[in-house]
Each structure stands twice: as structure tokens, then as C-alpha cells.
mmCIF file of C-alpha atoms in Angstrom:
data_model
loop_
_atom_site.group_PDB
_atom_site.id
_atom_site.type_symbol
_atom_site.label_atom_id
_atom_site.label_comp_id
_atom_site.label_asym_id
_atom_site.label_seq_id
_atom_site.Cartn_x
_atom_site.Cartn_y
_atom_site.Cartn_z
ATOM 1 C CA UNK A 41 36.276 -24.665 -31.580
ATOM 2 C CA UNK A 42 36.326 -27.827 -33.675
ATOM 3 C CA UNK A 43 32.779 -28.549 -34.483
ATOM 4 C CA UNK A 44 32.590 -31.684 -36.670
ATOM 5 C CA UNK A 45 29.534 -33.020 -38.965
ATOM 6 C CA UNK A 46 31.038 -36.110 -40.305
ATOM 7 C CA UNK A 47 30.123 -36.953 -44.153
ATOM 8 C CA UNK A 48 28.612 -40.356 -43.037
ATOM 9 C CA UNK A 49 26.084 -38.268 -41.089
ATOM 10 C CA UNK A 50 24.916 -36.065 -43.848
ATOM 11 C CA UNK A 51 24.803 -38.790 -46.250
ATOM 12 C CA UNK A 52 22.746 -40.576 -43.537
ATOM 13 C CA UNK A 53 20.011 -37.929 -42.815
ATOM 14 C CA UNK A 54 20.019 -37.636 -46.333
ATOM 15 C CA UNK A 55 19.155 -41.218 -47.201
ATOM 16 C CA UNK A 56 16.557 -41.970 -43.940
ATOM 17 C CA UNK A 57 14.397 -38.472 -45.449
ATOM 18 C CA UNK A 58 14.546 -40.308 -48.932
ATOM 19 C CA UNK A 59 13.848 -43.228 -47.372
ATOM 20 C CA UNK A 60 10.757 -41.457 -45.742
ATOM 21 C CA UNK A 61 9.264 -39.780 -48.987
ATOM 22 C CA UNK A 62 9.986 -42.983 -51.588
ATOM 23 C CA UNK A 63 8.118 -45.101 -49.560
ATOM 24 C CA UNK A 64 4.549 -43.726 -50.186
ATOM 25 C CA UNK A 65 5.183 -43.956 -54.062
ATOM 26 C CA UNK A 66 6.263 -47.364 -53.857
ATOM 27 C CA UNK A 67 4.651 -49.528 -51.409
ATOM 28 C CA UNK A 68 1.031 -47.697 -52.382
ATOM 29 C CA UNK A 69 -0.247 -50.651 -53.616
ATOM 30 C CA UNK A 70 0.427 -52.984 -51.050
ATOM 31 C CA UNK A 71 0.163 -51.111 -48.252
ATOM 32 C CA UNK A 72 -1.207 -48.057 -46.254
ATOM 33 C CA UNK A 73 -0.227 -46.462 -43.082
ATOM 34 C CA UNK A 74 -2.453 -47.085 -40.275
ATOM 35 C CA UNK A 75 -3.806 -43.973 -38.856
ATOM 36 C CA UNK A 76 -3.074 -44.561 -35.378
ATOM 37 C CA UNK A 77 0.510 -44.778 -36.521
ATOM 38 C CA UNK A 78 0.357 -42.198 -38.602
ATOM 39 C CA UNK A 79 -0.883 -39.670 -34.951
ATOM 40 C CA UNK A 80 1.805 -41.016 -32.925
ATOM 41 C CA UNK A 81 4.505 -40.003 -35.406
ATOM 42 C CA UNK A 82 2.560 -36.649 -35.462
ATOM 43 C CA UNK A 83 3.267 -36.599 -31.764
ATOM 44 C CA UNK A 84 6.269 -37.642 -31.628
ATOM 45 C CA UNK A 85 7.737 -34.953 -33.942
ATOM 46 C CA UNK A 86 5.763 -32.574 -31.750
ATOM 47 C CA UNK A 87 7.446 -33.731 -28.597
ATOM 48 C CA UNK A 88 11.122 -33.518 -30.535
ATOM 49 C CA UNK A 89 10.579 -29.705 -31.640
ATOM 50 C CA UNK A 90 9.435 -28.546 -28.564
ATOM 51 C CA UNK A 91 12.262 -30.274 -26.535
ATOM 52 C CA UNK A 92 15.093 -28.974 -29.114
ATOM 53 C CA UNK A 93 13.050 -25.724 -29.011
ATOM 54 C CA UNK A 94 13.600 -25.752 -24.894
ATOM 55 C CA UNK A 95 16.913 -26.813 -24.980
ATOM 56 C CA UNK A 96 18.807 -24.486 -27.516
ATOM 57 C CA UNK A 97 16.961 -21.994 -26.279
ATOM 58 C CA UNK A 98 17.994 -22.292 -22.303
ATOM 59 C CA UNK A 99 20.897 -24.159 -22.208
ATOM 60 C CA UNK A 100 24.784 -23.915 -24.075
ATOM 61 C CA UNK A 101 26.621 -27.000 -22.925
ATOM 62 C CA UNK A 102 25.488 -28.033 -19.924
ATOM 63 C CA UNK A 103 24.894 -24.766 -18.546
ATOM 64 C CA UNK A 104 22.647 -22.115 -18.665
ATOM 65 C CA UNK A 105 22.867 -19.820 -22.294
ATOM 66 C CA UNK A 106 21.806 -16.641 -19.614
ATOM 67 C CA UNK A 107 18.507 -14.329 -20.405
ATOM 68 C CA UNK A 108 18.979 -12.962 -23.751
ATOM 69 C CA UNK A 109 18.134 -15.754 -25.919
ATOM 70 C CA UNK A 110 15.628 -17.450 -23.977
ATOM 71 C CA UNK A 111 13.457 -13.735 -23.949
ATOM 72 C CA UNK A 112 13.827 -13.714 -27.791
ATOM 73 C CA UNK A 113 12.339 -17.168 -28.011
ATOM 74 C CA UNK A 114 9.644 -16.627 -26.184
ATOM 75 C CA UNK A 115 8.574 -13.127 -27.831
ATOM 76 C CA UNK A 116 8.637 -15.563 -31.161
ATOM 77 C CA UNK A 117 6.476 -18.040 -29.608
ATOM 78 C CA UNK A 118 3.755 -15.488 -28.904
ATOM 79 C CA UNK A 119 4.090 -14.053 -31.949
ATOM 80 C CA UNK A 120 3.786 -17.793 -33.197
ATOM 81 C CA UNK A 121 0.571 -18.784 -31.739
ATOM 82 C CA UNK A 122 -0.889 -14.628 -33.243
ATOM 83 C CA UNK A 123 -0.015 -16.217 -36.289
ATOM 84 C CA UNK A 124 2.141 -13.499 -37.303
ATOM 85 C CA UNK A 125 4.088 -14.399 -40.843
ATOM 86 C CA UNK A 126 7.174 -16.360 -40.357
ATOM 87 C CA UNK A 127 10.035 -14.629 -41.326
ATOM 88 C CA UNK A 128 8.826 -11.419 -38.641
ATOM 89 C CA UNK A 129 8.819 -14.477 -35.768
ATOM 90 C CA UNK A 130 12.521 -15.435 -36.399
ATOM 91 C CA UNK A 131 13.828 -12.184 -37.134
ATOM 92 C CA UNK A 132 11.521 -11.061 -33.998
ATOM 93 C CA UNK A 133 13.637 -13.636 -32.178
ATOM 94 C CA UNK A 134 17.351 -12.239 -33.219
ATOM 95 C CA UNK A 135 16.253 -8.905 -32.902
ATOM 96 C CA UNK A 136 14.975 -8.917 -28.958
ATOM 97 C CA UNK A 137 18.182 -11.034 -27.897
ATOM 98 C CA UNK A 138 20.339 -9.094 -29.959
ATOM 99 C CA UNK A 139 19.016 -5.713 -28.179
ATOM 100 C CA UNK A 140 19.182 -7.108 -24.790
ATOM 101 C CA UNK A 141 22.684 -7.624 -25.239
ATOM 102 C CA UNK A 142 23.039 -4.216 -26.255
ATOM 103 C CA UNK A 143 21.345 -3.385 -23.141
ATOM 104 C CA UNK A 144 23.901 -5.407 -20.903
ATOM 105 C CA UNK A 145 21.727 -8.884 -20.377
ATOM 106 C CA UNK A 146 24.145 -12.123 -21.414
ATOM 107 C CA UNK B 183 -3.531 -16.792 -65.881
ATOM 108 C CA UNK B 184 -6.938 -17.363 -64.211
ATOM 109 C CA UNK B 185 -7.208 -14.990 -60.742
ATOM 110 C CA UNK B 186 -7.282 -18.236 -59.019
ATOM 111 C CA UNK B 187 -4.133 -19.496 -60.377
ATOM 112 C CA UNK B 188 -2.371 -16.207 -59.409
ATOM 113 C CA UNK B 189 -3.263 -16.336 -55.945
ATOM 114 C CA UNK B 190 -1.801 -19.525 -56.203
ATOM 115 C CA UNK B 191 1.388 -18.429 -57.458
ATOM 116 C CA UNK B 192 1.577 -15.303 -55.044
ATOM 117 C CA UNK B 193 1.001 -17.845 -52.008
ATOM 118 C CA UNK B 194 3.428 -20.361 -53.056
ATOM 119 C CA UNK B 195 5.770 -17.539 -53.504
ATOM 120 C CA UNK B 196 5.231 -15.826 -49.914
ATOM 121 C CA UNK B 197 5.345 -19.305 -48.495
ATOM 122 C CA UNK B 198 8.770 -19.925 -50.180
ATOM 123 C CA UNK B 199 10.344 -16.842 -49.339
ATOM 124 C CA UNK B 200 9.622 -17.206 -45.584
ATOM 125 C CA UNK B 201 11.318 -20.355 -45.869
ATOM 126 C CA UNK B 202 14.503 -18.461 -47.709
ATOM 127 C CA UNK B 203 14.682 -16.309 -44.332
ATOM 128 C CA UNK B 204 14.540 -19.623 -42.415
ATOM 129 C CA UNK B 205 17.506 -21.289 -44.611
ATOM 130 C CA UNK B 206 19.533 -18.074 -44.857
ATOM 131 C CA UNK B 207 19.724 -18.252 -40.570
ATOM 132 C CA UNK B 208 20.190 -22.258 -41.446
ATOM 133 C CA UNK B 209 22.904 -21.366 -43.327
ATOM 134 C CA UNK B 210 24.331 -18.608 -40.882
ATOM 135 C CA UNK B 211 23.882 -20.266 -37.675
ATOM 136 C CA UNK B 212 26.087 -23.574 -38.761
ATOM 137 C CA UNK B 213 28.557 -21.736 -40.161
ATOM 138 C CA UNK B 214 29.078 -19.194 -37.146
ATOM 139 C CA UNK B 215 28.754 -22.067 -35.022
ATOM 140 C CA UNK B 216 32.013 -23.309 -36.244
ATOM 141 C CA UNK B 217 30.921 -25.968 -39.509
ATOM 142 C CA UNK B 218 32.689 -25.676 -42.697
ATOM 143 C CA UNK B 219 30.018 -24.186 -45.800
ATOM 144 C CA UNK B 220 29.620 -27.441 -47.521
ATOM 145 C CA UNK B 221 28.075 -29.137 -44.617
ATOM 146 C CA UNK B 222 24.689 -26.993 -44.667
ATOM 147 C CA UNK B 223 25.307 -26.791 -47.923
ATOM 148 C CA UNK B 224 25.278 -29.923 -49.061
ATOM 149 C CA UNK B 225 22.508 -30.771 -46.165
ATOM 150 C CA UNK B 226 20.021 -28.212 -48.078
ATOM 151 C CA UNK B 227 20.679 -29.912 -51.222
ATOM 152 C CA UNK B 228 20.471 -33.435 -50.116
ATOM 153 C CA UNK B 229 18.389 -33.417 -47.093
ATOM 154 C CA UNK B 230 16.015 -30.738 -48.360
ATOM 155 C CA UNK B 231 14.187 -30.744 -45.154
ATOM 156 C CA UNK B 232 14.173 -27.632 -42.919
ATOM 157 C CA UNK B 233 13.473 -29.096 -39.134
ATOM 158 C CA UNK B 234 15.319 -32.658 -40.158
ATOM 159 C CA UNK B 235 18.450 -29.903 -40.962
ATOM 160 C CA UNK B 236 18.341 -27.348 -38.137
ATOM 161 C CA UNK B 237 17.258 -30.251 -36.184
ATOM 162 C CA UNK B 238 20.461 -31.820 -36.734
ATOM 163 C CA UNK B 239 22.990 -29.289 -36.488
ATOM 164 C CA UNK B 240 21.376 -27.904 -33.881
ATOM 165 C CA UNK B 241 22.935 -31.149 -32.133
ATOM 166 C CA UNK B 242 26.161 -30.604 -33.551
ATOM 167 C CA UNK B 243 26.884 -27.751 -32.704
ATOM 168 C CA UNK B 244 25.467 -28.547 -28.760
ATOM 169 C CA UNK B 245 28.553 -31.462 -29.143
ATOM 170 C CA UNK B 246 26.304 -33.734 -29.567
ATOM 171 C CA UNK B 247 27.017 -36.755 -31.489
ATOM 172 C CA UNK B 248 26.155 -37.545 -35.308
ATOM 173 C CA UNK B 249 24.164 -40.731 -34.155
ATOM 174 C CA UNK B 250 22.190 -38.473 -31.735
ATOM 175 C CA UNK B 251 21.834 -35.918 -34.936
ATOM 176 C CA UNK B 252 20.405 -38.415 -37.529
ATOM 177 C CA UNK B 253 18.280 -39.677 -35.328
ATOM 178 C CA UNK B 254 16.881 -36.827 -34.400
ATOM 179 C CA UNK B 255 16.872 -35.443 -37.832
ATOM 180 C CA UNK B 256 15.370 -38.678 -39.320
ATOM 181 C CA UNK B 257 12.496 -38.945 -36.559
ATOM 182 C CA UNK B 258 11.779 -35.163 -36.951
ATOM 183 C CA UNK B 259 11.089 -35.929 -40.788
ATOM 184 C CA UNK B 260 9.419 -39.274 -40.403
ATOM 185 C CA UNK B 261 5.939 -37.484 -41.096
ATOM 186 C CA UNK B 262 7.107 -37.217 -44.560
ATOM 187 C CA UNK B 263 6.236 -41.051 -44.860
ATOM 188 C CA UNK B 264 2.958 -40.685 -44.863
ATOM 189 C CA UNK B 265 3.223 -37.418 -46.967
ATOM 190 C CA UNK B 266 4.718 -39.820 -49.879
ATOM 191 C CA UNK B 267 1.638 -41.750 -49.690
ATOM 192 C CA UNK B 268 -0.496 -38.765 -50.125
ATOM 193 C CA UNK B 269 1.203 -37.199 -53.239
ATOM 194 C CA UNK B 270 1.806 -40.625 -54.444
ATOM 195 C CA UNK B 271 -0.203 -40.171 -57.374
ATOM 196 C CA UNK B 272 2.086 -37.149 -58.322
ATOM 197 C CA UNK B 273 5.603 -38.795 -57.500
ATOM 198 C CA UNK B 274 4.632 -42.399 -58.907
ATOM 199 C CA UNK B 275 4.606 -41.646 -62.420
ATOM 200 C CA UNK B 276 6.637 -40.425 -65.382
ATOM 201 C CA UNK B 277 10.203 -41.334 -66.632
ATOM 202 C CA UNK B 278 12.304 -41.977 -63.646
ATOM 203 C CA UNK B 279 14.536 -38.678 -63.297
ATOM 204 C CA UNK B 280 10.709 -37.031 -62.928
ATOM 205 C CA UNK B 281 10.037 -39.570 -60.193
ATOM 206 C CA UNK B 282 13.094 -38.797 -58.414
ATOM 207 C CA UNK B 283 12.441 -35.328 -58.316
ATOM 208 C CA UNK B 284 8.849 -35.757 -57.439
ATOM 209 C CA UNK B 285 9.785 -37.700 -54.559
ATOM 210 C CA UNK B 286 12.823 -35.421 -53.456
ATOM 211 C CA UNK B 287 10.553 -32.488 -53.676
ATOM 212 C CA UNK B 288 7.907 -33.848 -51.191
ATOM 213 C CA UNK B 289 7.611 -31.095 -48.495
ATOM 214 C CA UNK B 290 5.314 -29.892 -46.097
ATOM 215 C CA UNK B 291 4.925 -26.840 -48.153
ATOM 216 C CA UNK B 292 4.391 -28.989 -51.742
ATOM 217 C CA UNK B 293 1.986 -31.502 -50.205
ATOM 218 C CA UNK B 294 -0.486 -28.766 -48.324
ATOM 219 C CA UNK B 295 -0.577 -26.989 -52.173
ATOM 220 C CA UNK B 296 -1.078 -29.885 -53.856
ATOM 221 C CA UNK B 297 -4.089 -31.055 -51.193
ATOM 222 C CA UNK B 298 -5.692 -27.686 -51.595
ATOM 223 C CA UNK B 299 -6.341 -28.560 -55.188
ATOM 224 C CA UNK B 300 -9.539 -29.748 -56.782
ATOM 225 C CA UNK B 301 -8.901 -31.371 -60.026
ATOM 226 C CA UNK B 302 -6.018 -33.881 -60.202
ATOM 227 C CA UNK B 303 -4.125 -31.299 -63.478
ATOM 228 C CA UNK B 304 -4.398 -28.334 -60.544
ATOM 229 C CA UNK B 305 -2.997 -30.898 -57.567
ATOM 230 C CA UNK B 306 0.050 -31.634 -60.073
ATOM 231 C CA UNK B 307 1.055 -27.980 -61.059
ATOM 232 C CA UNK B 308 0.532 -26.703 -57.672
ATOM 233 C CA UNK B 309 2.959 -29.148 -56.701
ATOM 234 C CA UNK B 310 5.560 -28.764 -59.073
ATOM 235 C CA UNK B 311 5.110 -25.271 -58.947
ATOM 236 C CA UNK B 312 5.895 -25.235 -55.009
ATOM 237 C CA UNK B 313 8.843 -28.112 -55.276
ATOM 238 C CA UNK B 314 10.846 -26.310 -57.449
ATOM 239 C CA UNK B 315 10.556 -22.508 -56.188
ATOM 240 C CA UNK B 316 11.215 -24.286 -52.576
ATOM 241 C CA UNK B 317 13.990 -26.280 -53.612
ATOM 242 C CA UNK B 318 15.461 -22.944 -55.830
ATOM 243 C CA UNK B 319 15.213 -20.662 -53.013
ATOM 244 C CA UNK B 320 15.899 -23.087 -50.173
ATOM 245 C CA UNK B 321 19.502 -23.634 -51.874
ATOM 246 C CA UNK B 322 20.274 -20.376 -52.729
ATOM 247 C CA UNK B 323 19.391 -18.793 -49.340
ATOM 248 C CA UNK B 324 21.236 -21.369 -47.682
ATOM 249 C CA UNK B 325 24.342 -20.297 -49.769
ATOM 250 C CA UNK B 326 23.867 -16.684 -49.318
ATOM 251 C CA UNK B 327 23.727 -17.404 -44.887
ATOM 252 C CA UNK B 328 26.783 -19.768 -45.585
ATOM 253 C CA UNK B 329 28.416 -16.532 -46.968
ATOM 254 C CA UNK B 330 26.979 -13.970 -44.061
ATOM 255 C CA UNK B 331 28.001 -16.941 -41.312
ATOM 256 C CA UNK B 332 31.427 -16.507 -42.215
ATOM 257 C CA UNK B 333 31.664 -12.636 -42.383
ATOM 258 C CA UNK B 334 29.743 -12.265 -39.125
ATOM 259 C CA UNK B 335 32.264 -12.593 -36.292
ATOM 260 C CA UNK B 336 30.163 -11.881 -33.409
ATOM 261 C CA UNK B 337 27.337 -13.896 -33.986
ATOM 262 C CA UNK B 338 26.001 -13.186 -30.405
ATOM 263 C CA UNK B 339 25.612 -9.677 -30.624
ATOM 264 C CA UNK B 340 22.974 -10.407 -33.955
ATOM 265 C CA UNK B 341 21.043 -13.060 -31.782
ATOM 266 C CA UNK B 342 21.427 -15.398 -34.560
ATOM 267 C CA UNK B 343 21.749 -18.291 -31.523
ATOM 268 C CA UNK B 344 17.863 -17.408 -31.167
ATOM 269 C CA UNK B 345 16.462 -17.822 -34.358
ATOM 270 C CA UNK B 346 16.975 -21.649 -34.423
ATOM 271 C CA UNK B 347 15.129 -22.095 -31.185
ATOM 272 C CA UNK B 348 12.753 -19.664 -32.557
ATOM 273 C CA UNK B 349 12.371 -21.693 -35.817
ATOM 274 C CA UNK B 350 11.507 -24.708 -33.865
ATOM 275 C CA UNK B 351 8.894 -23.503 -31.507
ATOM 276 C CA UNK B 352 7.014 -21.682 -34.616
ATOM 277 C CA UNK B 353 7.281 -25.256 -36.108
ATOM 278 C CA UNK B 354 6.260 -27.286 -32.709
ATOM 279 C CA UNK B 355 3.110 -25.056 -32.195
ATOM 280 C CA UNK B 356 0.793 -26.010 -34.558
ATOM 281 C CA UNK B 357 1.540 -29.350 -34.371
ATOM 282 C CA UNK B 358 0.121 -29.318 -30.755
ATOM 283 C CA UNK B 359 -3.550 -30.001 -31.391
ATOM 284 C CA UNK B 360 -4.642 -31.898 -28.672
ATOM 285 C CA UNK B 361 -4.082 -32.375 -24.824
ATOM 286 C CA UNK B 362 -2.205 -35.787 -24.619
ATOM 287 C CA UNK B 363 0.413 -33.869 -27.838
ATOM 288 C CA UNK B 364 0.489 -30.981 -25.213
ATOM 289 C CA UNK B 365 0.967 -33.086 -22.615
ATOM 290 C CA UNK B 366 3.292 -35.497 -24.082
ATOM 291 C CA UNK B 367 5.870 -32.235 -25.487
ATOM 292 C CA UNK B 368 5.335 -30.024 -22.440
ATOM 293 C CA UNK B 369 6.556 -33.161 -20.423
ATOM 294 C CA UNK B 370 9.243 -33.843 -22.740
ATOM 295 C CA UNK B 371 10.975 -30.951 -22.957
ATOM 296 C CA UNK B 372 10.607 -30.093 -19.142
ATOM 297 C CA UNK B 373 12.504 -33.655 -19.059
ATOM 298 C CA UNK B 374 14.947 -32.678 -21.841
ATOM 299 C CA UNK B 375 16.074 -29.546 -20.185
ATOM 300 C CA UNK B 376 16.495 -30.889 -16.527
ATOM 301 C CA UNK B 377 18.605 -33.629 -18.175
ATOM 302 C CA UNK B 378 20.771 -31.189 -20.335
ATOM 303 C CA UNK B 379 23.190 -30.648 -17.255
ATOM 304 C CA UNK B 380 23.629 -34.450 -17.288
ATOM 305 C CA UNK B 381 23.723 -36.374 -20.068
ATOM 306 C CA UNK B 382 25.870 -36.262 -22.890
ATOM 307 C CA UNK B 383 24.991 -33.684 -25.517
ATOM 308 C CA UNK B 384 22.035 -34.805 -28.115
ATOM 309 C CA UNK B 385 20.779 -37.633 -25.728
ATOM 310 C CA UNK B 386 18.247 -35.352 -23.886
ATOM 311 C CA UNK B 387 15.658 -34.520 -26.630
ATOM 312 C CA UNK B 388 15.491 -38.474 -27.574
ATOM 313 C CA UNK B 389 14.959 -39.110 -24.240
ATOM 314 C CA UNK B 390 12.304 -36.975 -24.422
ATOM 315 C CA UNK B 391 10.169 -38.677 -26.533
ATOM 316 C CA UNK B 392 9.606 -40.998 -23.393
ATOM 317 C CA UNK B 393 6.660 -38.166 -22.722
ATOM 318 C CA UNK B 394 4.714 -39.920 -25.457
ATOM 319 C CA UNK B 395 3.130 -42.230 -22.824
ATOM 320 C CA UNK B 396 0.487 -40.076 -22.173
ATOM 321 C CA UNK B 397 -0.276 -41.047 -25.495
ATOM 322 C CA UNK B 398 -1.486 -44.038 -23.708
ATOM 323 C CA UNK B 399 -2.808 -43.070 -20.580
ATOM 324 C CA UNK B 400 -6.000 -43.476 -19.356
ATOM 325 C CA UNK B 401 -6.510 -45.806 -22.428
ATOM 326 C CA UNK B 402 -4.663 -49.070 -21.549
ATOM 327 C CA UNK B 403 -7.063 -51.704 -21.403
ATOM 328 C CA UNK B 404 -7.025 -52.491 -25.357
ATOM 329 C CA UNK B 405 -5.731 -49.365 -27.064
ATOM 330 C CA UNK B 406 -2.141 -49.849 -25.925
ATOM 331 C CA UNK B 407 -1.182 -53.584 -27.483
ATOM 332 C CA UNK B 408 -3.107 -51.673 -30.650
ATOM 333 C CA UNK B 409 -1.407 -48.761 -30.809
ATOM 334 C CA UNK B 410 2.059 -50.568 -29.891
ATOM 335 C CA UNK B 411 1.729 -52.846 -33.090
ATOM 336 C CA UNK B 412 0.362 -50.080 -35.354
ATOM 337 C CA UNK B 413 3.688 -47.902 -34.405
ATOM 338 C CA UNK B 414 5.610 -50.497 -35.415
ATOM 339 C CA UNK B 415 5.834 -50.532 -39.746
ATOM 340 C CA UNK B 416 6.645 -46.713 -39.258
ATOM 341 C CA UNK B 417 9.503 -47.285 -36.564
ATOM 342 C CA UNK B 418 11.185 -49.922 -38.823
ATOM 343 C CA UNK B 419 11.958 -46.631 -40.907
ATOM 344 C CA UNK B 420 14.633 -45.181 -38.468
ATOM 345 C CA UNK B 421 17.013 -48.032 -38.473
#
């Protein structure tokens, strides 16, 4: 399997966060965000997680990634939204799919 | 050490160590998945920004391409613009090397300690005292997944593909707090995974941003020209 990351990538995720958390110190003089703006970006990061949320956890490829995986996610969303502490959600997560497969499900 | 200053500490230090678990599977995931160790290496160290990073490779490793990933990455992290303006104060002064750090450090995690603060001397050290455990911890988890990635040969018999989906519900959640966000990311990623058959790897979940429009709805008489201008200084960002 030949899964590449090129370095131009990393060194350009790198630079747009930096980007991101110099300009506040900056521009704080001359300028401040607008908080419309500021509740759409909100938004829009909410609408990104949940969709990469959905996708890696239903599909591999451009199929379907079977039952195991999908059933862990959703245990660690309802343990999510009781607030349980992080690290017990994703481990929650690994632990369901990984005993499902045990038990036969893909 | 004044009791409120060790709850302080303890807190910062549970926070940090549920982010270790988070950048030990970070680390695990990409490397099982196929990427050498530098890559989420060097993506913890330079990045320092859990979502923008799983985010990312999370593309990747769907064979997605690295346009796809950054901008995915970079919009994911885009709330850290106005976080810069918040902790400005903190970040904006001091020799430069101290600046640079201040502004590398600027997390989710750093900023809500800071805020919680009264006096500006308490807002600094709670700061500090978060970016640096984070960014200790962060690096060295990431490492030590890096390390288990590698060993673990059967990756799909730990579940380890779940925890990144897992990761990014937990972090999509809270950030849900009204209808027209629910709305907007239920619509979304219904869109992202019908489209996932179809389109080339990475494109669906930036075509699903095209849910925001109920951002606008019901509301288009003068709120949309508005809103469409407003959006527009923290767009400019991405490119």
C-alpha cells in the first residue's frame, strides 16, 4: 500500500495554522473579526468534523468499511454527548469494534 | 501553591493527558495506515493541532489528495484565528522567540485556561502552563503511537480504524449548539457519505460544507449580502 503525505503538504498545513494563530497578535490593532464571521467559521468546522466523522466511520474507499467500526463510533458518540472523559470515548470506540470482530462482524 | 492554583494544575494536567491518548492513536493510526513516522511526527511538532492533523491524514490515508488534506486541515483550524485575537495580549509581547512560542502554543485547550482566569498574571501562567504540558505530551505521545503503529500488524483486530472517527464526533458535538449548525452538519455529512462512492477521495467532506446554507435560510432579505461580506476577511486565510 503506498500511502503518500508529500512534504509540501505538511509544510503547508503547517504554515495556514500559523497563519491562523499570528494573525490575532498582529493585526489587533487594526482590526477585529466580525462576529458574524467569526459563527460561520464556528459552523463550518462543525459541518467538516461531522462529515469526516461520517465518512471514516462508514465508508473505506468507496465502499462500505462493514459493521464493526461504524457500532464503535456510535457507542463513542453517546458516550460523547454523557460527557464521559475523553480518553474512555476513544478507547470505548477501539474496544467495541475490536470485540465485534472477535465476535465474527467485519 | 494556593488550592486554587492546584486545581488548576490538576485540570490542565487531566486535560493534557486525554489529549496524549488522542495523539498516541494519531500517531498509531497513520503509521498502520501505511505513512512513514516522520510524517505525524513532524505534523505534531509543526502543525500542533489535533483535528487540523487527524483531519488531514484521515484524507490521506482515504487516497485522498494533499490539496483536499490541507484544505481540510486548514479550514478545520481556521477557528484558531479568532483564538489569536483573544490571547493576543499573551502572544503579542516579549522578545520574539517568546512570541513565537506564544503564538505556536495557541490551542483550544491554552485559550479556554487562559479565559477562565481573572487577573491578567493568572490568564498568562495558566496559559503557559497549558502550552507547554500540551505541546510536551502531544509530541511525546505522538512518538510513542508512531512506535506501537509500526509493531501492530493487524491494526483491525485493535479497532484502531475507529478511534479517529471517534475522535472527530467527540470533537463535532459540542460544537453543535444551535439548529441551523445541526442542520447545516447533519446535512453535510448525509451529503458527504452518499457522495463517497463517487467522487474522488477527500472531495466529499469539502463538498459538504455546501450544508452551510441553512446558515442563511429563512433570513435572506438583508442578512445574506451581510453575512456574505463579513465571511469574507476570514476566507482570504485559506488561500
Amino acid at each position: 500500500m503506498a500511502v503518500q503525505m508529500p512534504v509540501a503538504a505538511i509544510a503547508g498545513l503547517a504554515a495556514v495554522n500559523f497563519g491562523f494563530r499570528v494573525a490575532g497578535p498582529v493585526f489587533r490593532r487594526r482590526f477585529t473579526i466580525p462576529p458574524r464571521a467569526e459563527r460561520v467559521l464556528s459552523s463550518a468546522a462543525a459541518v467538516m468534523l461531522l462529515s469526516l466523522a461520517a465518512t471514516s466511520a462508514l465508508t473505506q474507499g468507496h465502499g462500505f468499511a462493514g459493521w464493526a467500526r461504524p457500532a464503535g463510533v456510535a457507542v463513542a458518540g453517546i458516550l460523547a454527548i454523557r460527557r464521559v472523559p475523553f480518553p474512555v470515548v476513544v478507547i470505548a470506540a477501539a474496544l467495541v469494534t475490536a470485540l465485534l470482530r472477535l465476535a465474527g462482524i467485519p | 501553591m494556593s488550592p486554587a492554583q492546584r486545581t488548576l494544575y490538576r485540570d490542565i494536567a487531566l486535560v493534557c493527558l486525554a489529549d496524549a491518548v488522542v495523539g498516541a492513536s494519531f500517531g498509531a493510526t497513520a503509521t498502520a495506515g501505511g505513512l512513514p513516522a516522520w510524517v505525524p511526527i513532524a505534523m505534531s511538532l509543526f502543525t500542533f493541532a489535533g483535528g487540523a492533523q487527524i483531519a488531514a491524514v484521515t484524507i490521506v490515508l482515504a487516497g485522498g489528495g494533499p490539496v483536499a488534506a490541507v484544505a481540510a486541515g486548514g479550514l478545520l483550524n481556521s477557528r484558531l484565528l479568532p483564538y489569536g485575537f483573544t490571547v493576543a495580549d499573551i502572544t503579542g509581547t516579549g522578545p520574539w522567540y517568546r512570541r513565537l512560542l506564544g503564538v505556536h502554543f495557541t490551542t483550544d485547550e491554552a485559550v479556554a485556561f487562559a479565559m477562565g482566569q481573572r487577573t491578567d498574571r493568572d490568564r498568562r501562567f495558566a496559559f503557559w502552563a497549558t502550552g507547554i504540558t500540551l505541546f510536551a505530551l502531544w509530541n511525546v505521545a505522538t512518538v510513542a503511537g508512531t512506535i506501537a503503529g509500526t509493531m501492530i500488524k493487524n491494526t483491525g483486530a485493535f479497532g484502531l480504524d475507529a478511534t479517529f472517527p471517534a475522535v472527530m464526533l467527540a470533537l463535532a458535538l459540542p460544537t453543535v449548539t444551535d439548529r441551523r449548525t445541526g442542520a447545516a452538519a447533519g446535512t453535510g455529512a448525509a451529503a458527504a457519505v452518499a457522495l463517497t462512492p463517487v467522487l474522488p477521495a477527500g472531495l466529499p467532506v469539502l463538498v459538504s460544507l455546501g450544508g452551510l446554507a441553512w446558515l442563511w435560510r429563512g433570513r435572506r432579505d438583508k442578512a445574506a449580502p451581510t453575512a456574505a461580506g463579513a465571511a469574507s476577511p476570514g476566507n482570504g486565510g485559506h488561500d
